[in-house]
PDB file of N, CA and C in Angstrom:
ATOM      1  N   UNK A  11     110.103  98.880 123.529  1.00  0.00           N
ATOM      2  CA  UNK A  11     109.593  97.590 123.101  1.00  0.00           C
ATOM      3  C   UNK A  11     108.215  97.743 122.443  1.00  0.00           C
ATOM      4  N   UNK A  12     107.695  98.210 122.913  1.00  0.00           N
ATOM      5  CA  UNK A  12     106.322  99.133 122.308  1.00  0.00           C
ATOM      6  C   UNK A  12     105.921  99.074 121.008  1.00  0.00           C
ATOM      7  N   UNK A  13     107.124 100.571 120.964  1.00  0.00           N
ATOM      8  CA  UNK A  13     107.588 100.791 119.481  1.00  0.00           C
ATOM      9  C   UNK A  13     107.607  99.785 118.531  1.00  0.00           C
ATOM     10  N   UNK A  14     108.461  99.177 118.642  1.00  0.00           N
ATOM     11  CA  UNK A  14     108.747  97.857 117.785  1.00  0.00           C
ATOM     12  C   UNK A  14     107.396  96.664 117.586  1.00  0.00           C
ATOM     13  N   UNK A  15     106.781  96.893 118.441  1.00  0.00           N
ATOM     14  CA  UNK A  15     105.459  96.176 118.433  1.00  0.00           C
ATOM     15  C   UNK A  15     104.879  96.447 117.295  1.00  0.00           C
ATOM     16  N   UNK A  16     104.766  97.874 117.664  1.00  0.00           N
ATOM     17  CA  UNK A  16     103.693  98.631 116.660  1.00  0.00           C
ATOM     18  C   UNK A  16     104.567  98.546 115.002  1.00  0.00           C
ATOM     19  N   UNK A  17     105.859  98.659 115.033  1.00  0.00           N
ATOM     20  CA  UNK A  17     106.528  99.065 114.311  1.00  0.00           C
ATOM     21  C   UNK A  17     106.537  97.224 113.337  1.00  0.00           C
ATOM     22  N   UNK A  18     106.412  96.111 114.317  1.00  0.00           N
ATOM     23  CA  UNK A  18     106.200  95.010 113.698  1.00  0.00           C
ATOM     24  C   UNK A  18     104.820  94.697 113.137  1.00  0.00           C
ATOM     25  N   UNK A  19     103.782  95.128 113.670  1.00  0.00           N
ATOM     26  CA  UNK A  19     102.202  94.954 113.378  1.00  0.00           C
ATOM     27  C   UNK A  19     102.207  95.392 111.489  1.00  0.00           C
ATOM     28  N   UNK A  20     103.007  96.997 111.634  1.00  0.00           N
ATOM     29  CA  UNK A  20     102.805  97.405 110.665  1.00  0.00           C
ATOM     30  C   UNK A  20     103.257  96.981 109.316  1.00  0.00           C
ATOM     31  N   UNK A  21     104.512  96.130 109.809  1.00  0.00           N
ATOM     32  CA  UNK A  21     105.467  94.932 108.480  1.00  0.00           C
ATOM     33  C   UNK A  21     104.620  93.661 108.103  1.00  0.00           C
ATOM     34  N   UNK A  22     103.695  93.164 109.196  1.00  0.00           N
ATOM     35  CA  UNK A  22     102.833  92.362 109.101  1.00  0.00           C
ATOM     36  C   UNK A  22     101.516  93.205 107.765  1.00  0.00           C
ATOM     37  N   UNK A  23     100.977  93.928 108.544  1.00  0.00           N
ATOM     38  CA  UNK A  23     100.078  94.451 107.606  1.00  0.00           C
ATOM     39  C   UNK A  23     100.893  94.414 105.877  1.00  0.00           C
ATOM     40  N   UNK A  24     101.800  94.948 105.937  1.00  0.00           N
ATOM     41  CA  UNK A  24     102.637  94.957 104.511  1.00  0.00           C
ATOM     42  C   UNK A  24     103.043  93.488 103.879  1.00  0.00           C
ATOM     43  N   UNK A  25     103.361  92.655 104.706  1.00  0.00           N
ATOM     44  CA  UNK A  25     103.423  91.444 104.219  1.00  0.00           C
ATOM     45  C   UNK A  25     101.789  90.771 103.774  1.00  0.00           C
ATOM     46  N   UNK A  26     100.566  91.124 104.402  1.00  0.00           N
ATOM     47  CA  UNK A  26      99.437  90.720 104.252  1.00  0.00           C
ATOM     48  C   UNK A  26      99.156  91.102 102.762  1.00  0.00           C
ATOM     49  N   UNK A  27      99.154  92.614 102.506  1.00  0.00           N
ATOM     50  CA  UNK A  27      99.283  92.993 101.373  1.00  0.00           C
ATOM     51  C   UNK A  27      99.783  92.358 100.084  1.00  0.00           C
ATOM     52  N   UNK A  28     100.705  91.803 100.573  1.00  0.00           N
ATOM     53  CA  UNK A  28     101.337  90.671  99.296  1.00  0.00           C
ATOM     54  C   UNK A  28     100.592  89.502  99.421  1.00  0.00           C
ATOM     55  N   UNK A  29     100.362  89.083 100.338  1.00  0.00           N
ATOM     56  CA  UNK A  29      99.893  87.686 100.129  1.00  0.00           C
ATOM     57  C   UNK A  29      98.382  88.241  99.865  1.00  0.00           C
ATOM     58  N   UNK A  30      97.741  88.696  99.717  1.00  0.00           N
ATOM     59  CA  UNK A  30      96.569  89.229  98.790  1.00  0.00           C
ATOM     60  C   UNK A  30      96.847  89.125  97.717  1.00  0.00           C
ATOM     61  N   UNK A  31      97.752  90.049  97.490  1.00  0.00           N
ATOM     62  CA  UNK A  31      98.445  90.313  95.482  1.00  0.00           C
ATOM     63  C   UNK A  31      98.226  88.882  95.298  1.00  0.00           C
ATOM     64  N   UNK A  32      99.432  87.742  95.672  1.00  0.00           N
ATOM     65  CA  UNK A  32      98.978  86.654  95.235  1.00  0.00           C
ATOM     66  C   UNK A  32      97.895  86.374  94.793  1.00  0.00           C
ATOM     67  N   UNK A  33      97.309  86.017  95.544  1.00  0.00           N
ATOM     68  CA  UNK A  33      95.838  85.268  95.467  1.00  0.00           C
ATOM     69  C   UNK A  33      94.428  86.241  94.737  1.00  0.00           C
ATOM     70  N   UNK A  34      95.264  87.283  94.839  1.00  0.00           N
ATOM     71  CA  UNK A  34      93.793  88.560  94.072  1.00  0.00           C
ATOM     72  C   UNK A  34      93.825  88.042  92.475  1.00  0.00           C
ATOM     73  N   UNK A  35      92.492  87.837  91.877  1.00  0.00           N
ATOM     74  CA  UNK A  35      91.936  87.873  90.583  1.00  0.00           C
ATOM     75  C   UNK A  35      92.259  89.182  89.555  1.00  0.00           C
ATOM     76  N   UNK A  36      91.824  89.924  90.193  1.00  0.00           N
ATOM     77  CA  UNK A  36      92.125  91.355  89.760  1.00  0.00           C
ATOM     78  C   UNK A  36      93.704  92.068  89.818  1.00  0.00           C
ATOM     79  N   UNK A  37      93.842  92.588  88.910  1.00  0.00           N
ATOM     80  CA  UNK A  37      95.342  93.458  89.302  1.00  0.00           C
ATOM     81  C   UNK A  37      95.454  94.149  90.474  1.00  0.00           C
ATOM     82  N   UNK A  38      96.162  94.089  91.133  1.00  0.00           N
ATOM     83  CA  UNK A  38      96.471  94.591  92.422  1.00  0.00           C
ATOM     84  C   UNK A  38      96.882  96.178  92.189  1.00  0.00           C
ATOM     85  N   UNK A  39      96.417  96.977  93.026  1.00  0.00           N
ATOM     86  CA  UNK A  39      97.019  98.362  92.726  1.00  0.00           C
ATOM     87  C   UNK A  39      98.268  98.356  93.392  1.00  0.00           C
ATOM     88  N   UNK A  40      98.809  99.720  93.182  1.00  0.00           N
ATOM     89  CA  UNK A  40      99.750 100.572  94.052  1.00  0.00           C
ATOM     90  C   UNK A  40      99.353 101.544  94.663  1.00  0.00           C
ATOM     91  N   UNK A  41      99.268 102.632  94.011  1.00  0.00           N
ATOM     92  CA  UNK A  41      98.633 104.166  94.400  1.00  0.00           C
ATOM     93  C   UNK A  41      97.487 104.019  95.096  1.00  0.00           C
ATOM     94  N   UNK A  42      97.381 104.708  96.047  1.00  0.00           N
ATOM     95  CA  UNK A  42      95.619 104.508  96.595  1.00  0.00           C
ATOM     96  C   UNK A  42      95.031 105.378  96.133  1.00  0.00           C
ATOM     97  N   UNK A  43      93.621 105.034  95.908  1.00  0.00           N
ATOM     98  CA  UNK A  43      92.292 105.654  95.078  1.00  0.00           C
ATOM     99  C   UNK A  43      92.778 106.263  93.978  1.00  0.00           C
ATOM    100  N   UNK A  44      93.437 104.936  93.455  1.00  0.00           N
ATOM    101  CA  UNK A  44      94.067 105.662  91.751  1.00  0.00           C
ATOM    102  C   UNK A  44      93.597 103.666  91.018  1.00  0.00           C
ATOM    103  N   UNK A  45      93.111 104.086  89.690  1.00  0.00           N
ATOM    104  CA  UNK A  45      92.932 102.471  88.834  1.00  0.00           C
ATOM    105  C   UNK A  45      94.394 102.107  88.502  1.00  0.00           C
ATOM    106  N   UNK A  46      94.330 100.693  88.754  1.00  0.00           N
ATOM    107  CA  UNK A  46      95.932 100.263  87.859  1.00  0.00           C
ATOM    108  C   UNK A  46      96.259 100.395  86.140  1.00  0.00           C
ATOM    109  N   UNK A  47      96.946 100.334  85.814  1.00  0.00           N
ATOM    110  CA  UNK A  47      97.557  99.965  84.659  1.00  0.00           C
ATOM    111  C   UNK A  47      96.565  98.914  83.589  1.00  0.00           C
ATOM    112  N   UNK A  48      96.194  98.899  82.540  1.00  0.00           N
ATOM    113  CA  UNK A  48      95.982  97.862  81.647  1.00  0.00           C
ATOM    114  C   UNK A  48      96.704  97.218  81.614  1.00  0.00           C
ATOM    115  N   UNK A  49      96.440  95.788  82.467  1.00  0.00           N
ATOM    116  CA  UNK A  49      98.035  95.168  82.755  1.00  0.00           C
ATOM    117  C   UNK A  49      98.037  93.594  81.550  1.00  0.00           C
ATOM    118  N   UNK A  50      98.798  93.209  81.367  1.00  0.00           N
ATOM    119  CA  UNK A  50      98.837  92.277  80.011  1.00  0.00           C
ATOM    120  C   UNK A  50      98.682  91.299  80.277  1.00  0.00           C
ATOM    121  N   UNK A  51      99.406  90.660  81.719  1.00  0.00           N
ATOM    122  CA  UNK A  51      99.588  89.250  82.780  1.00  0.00           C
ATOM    123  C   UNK A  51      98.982  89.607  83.644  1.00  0.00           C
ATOM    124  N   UNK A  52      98.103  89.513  84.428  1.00  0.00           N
ATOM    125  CA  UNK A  52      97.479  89.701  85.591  1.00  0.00           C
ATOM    126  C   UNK A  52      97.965  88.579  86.861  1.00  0.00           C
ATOM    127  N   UNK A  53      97.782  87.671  86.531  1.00  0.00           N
ATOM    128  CA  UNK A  53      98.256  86.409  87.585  1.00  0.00           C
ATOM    129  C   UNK A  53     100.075  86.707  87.900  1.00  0.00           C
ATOM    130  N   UNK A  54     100.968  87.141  86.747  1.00  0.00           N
ATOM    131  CA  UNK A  54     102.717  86.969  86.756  1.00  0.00           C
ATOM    132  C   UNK A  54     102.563  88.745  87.425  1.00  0.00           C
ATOM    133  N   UNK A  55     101.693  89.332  86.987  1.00  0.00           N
ATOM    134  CA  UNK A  55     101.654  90.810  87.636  1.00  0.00           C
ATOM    135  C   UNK A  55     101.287  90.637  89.162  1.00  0.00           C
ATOM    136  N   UNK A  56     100.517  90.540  89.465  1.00  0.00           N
ATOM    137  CA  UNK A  56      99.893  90.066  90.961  1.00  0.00           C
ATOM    138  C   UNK A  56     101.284  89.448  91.386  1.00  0.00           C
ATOM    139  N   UNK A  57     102.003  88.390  90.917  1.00  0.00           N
ATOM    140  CA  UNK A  57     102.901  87.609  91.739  1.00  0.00           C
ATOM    141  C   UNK A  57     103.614  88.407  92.071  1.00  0.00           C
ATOM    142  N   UNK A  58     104.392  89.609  90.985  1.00  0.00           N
ATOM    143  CA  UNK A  58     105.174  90.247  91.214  1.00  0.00           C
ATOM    144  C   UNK A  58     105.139  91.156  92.497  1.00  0.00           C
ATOM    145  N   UNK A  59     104.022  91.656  92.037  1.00  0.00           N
ATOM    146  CA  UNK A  59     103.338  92.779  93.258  1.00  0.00           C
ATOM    147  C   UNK A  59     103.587  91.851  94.719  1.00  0.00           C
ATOM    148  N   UNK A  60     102.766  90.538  94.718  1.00  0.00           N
ATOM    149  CA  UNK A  60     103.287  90.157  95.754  1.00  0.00           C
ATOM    150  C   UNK A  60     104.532  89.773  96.481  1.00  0.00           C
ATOM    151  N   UNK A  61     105.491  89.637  95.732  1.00  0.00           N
ATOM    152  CA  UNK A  61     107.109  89.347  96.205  1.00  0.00           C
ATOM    153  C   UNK A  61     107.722  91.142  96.438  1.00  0.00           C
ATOM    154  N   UNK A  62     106.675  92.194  95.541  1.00  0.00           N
ATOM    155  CA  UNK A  62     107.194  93.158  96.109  1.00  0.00           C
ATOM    156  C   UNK A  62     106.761  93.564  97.719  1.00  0.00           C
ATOM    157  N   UNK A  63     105.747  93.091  97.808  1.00  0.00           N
ATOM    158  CA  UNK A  63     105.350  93.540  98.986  1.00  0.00           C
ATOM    159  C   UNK A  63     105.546  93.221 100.238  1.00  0.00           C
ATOM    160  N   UNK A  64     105.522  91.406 100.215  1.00  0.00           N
ATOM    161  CA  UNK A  64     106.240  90.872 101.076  1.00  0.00           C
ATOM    162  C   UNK A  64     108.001  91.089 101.532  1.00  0.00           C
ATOM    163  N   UNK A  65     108.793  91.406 100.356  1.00  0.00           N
ATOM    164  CA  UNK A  65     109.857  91.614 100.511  1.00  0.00           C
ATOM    165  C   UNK A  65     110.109  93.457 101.289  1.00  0.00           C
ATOM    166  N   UNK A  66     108.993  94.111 101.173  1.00  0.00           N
ATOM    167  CA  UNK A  66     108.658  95.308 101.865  1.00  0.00           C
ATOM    168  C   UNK A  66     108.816  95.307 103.242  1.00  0.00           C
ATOM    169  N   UNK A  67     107.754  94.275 103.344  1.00  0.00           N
ATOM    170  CA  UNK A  67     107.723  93.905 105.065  1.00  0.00           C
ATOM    171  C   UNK A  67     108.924  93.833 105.758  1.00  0.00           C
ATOM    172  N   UNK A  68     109.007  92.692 104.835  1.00  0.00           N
ATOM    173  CA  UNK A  68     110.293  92.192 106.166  1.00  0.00           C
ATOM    174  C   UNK A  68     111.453  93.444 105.824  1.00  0.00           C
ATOM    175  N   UNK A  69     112.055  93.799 104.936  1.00  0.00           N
ATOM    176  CA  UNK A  69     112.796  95.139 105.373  1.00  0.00           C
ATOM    177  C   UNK A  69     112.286  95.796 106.371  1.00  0.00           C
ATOM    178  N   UNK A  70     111.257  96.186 105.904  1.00  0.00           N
ATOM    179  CA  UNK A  70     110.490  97.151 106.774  1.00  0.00           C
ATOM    180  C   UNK A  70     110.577  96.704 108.538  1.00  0.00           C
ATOM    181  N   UNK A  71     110.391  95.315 108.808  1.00  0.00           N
ATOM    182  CA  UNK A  71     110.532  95.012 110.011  1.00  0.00           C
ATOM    183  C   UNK A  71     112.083  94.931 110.370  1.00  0.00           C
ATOM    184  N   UNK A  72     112.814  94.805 109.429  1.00  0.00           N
ATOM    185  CA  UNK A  72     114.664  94.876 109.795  1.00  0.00           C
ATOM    186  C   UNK A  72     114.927  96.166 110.085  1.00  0.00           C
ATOM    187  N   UNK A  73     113.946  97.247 109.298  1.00  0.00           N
ATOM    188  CA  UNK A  73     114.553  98.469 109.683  1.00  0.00           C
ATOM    189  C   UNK A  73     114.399  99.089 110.791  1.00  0.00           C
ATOM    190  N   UNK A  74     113.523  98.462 111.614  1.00  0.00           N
ATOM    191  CA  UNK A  74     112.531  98.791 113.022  1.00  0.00           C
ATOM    192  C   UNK A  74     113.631  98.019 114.201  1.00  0.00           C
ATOM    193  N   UNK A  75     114.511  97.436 113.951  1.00  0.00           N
ATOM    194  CA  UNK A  75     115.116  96.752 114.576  1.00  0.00           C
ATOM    195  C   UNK A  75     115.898  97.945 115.696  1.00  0.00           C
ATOM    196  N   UNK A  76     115.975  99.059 115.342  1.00  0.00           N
ATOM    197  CA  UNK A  76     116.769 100.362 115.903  1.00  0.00           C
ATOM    198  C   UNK A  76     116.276 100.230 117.184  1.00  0.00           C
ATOM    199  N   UNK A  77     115.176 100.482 117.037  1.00  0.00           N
ATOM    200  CA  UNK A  77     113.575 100.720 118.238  1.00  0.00           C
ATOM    201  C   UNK A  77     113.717  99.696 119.359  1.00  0.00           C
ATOM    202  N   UNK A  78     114.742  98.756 119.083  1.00  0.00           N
ATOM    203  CA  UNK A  78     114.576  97.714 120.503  1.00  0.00           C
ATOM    204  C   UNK A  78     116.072  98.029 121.364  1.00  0.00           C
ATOM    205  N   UNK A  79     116.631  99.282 120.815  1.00  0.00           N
ATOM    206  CA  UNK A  79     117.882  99.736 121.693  1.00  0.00           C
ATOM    207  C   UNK A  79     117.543 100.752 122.993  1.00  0.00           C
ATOM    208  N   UNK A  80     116.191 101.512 122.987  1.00  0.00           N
ATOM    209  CA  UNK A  80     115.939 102.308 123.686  1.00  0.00           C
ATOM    210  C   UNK A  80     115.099 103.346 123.340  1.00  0.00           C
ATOM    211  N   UNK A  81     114.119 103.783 124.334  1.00  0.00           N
ATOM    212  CA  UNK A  81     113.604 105.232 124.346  1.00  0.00           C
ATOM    213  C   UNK A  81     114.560 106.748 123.648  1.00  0.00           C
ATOM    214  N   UNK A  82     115.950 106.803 123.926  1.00  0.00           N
ATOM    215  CA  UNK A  82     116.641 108.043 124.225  1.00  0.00           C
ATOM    216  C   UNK A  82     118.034 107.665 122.754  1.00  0.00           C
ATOM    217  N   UNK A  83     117.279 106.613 122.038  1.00  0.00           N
ATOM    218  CA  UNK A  83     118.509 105.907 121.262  1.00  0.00           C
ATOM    219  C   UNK A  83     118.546 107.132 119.879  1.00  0.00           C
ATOM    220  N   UNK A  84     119.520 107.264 119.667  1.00  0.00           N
ATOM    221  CA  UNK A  84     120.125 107.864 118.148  1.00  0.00           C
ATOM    222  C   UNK A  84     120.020 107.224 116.935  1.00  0.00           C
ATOM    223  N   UNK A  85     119.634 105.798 117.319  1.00  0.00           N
ATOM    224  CA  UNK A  85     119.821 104.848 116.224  1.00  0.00           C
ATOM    225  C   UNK A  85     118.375 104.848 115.460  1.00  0.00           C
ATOM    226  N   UNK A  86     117.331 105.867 115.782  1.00  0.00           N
ATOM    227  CA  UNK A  86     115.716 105.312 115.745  1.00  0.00           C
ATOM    228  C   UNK A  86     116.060 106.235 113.887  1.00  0.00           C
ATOM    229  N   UNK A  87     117.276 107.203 114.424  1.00  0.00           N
ATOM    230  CA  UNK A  87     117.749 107.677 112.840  1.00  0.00           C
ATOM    231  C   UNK A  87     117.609 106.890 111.962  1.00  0.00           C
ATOM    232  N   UNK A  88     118.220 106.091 111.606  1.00  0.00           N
ATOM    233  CA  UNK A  88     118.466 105.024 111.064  1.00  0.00           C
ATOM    234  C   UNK A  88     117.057 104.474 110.710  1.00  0.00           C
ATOM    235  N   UNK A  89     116.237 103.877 111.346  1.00  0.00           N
ATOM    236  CA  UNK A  89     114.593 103.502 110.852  1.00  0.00           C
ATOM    237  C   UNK A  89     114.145 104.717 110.246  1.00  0.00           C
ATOM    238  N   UNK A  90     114.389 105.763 110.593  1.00  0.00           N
ATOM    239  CA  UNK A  90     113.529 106.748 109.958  1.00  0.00           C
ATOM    240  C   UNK A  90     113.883 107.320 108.502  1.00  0.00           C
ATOM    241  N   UNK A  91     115.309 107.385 108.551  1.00  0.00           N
ATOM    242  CA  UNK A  91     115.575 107.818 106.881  1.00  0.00           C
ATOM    243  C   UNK A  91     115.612 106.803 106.196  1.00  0.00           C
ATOM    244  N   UNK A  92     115.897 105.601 106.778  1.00  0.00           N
ATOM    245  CA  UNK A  92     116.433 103.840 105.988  1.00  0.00           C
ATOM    246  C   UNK A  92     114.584 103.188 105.350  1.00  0.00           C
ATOM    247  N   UNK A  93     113.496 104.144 106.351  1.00  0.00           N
ATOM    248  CA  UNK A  93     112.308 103.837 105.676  1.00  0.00           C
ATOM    249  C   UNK A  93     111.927 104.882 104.651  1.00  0.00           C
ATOM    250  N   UNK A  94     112.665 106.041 104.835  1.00  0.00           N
ATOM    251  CA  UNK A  94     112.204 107.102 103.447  1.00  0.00           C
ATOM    252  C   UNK A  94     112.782 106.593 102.250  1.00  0.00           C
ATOM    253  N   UNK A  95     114.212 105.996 101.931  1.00  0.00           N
ATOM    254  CA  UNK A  95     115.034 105.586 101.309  1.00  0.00           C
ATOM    255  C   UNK A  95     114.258 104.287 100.503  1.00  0.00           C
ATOM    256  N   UNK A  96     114.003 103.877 101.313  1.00  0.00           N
ATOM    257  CA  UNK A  96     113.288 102.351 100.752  1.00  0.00           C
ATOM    258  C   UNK A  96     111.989 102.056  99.952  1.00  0.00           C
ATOM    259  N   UNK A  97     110.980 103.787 100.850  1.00  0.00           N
ATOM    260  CA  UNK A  97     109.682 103.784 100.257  1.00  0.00           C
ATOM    261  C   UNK A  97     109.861 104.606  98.613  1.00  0.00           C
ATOM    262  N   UNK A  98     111.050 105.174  98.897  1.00  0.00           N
ATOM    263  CA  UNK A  98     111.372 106.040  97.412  1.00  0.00           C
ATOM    264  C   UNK A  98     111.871 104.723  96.500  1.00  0.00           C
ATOM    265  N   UNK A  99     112.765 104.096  97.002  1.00  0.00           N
ATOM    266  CA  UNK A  99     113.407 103.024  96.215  1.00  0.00           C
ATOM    267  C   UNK A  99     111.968 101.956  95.685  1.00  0.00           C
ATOM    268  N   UNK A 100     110.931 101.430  96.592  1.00  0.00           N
ATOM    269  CA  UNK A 100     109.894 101.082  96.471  1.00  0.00           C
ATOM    270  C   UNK A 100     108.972 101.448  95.088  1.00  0.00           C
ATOM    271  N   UNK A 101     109.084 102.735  95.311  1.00  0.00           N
ATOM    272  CA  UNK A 101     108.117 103.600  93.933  1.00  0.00           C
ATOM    273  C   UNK A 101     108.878 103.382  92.803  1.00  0.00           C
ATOM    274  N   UNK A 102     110.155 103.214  92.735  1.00  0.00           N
ATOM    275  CA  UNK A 102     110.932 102.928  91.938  1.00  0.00           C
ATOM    276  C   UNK A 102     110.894 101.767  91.132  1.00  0.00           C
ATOM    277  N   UNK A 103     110.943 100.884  91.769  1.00  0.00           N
ATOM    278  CA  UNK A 103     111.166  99.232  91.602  1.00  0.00           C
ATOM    279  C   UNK A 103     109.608  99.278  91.078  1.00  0.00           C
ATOM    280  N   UNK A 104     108.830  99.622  91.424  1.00  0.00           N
ATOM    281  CA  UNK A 104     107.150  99.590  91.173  1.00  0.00           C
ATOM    282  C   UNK A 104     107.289  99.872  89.485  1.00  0.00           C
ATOM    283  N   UNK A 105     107.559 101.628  89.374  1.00  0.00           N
ATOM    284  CA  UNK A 105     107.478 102.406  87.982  1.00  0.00           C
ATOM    285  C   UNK A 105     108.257 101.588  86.973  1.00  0.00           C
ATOM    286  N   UNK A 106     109.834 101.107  87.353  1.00  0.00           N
ATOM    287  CA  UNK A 106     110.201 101.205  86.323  1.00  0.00           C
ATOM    288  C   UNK A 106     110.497  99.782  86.043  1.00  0.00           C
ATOM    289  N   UNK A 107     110.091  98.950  86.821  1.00  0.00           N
ATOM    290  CA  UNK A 107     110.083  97.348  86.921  1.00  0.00           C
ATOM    291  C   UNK A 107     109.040  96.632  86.622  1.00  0.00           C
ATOM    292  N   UNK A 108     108.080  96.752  87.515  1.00  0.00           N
ATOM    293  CA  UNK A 108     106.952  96.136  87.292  1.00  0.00           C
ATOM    294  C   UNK A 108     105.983  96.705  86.580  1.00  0.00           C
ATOM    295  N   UNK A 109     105.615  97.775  86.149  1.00  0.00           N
ATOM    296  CA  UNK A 109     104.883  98.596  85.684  1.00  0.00           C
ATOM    297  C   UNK A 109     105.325  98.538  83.999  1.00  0.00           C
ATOM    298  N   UNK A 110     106.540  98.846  83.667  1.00  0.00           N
ATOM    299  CA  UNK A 110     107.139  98.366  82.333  1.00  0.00           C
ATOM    300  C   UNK A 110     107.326  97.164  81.796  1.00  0.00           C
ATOM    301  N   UNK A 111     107.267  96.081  82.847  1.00  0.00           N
ATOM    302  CA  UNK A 111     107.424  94.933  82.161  1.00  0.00           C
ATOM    303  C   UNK A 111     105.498  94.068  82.219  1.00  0.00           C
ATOM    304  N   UNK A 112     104.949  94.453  82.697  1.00  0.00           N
ATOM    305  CA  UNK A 112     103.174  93.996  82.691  1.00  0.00           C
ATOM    306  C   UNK A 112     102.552  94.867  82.256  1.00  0.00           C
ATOM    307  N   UNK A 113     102.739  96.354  81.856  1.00  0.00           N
ATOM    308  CA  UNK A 113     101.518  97.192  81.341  1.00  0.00           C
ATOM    309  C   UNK A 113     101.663  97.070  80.319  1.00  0.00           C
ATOM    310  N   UNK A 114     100.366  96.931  79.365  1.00  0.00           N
ATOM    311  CA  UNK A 114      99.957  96.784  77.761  1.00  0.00           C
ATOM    312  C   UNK A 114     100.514  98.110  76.998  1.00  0.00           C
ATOM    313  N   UNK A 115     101.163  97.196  76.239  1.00  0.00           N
ATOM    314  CA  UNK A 115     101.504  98.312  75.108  1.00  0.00           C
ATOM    315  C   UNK A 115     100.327  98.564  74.640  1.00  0.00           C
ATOM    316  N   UNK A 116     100.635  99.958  74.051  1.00  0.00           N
ATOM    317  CA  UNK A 116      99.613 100.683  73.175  1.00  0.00           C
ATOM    318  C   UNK A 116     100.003 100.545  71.515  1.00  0.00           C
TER     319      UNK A 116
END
């Protein structure tokens, strides 16, 4: 139960993240200690960022759902590759979605 505590705190933090994007002035990054993109929309960019992020969370907290079967459970599998899968799919949806449709052409 613990687990899942911690494992919910941390979907929270990720959902916070979006609701920042929202409301941030500035383009929201991705990468840490990296500058964003020359972005073209800043406000429809930010939104985006934020529906990505929030929609992060709560996966992220569905995938934690394993963690409330037990200490000794097989299923914690499942959270653990279903979050590698998602954070790759994540970088994805980032590069070739949001990043192509708000960064300034040159």
């Amino acid at each position: 139960m613990q687990a899942f505590l911690i494992w919910a705190l941390v979907s929270v933090v990720f959902v916070g993240f979006g609701i920042r994007s929202f409301f941030s002035k500035d383009p929201s990054g991705f990468w840490a200690n990296a500058d964003t993109y020359e972005i073209s929309d800043v406000p429809r960019y930010n939104r985006a960022m934020g529906k990505m992020w929030c929609v992060f969370g709560v996966l992220f907290l569905i995938l934690g759902i394993p963690l409330l079967a037990g200490q000794n459970s097989l299923l914690i599998f499942l959270s653990v590759f279903g979050v590698m899968i998602w954070v790759i799919g994540l970088m994805i949806v980032y590069e070739q979605v949001v990043c192509k449709k708000y960064r300034k052409k040159r």
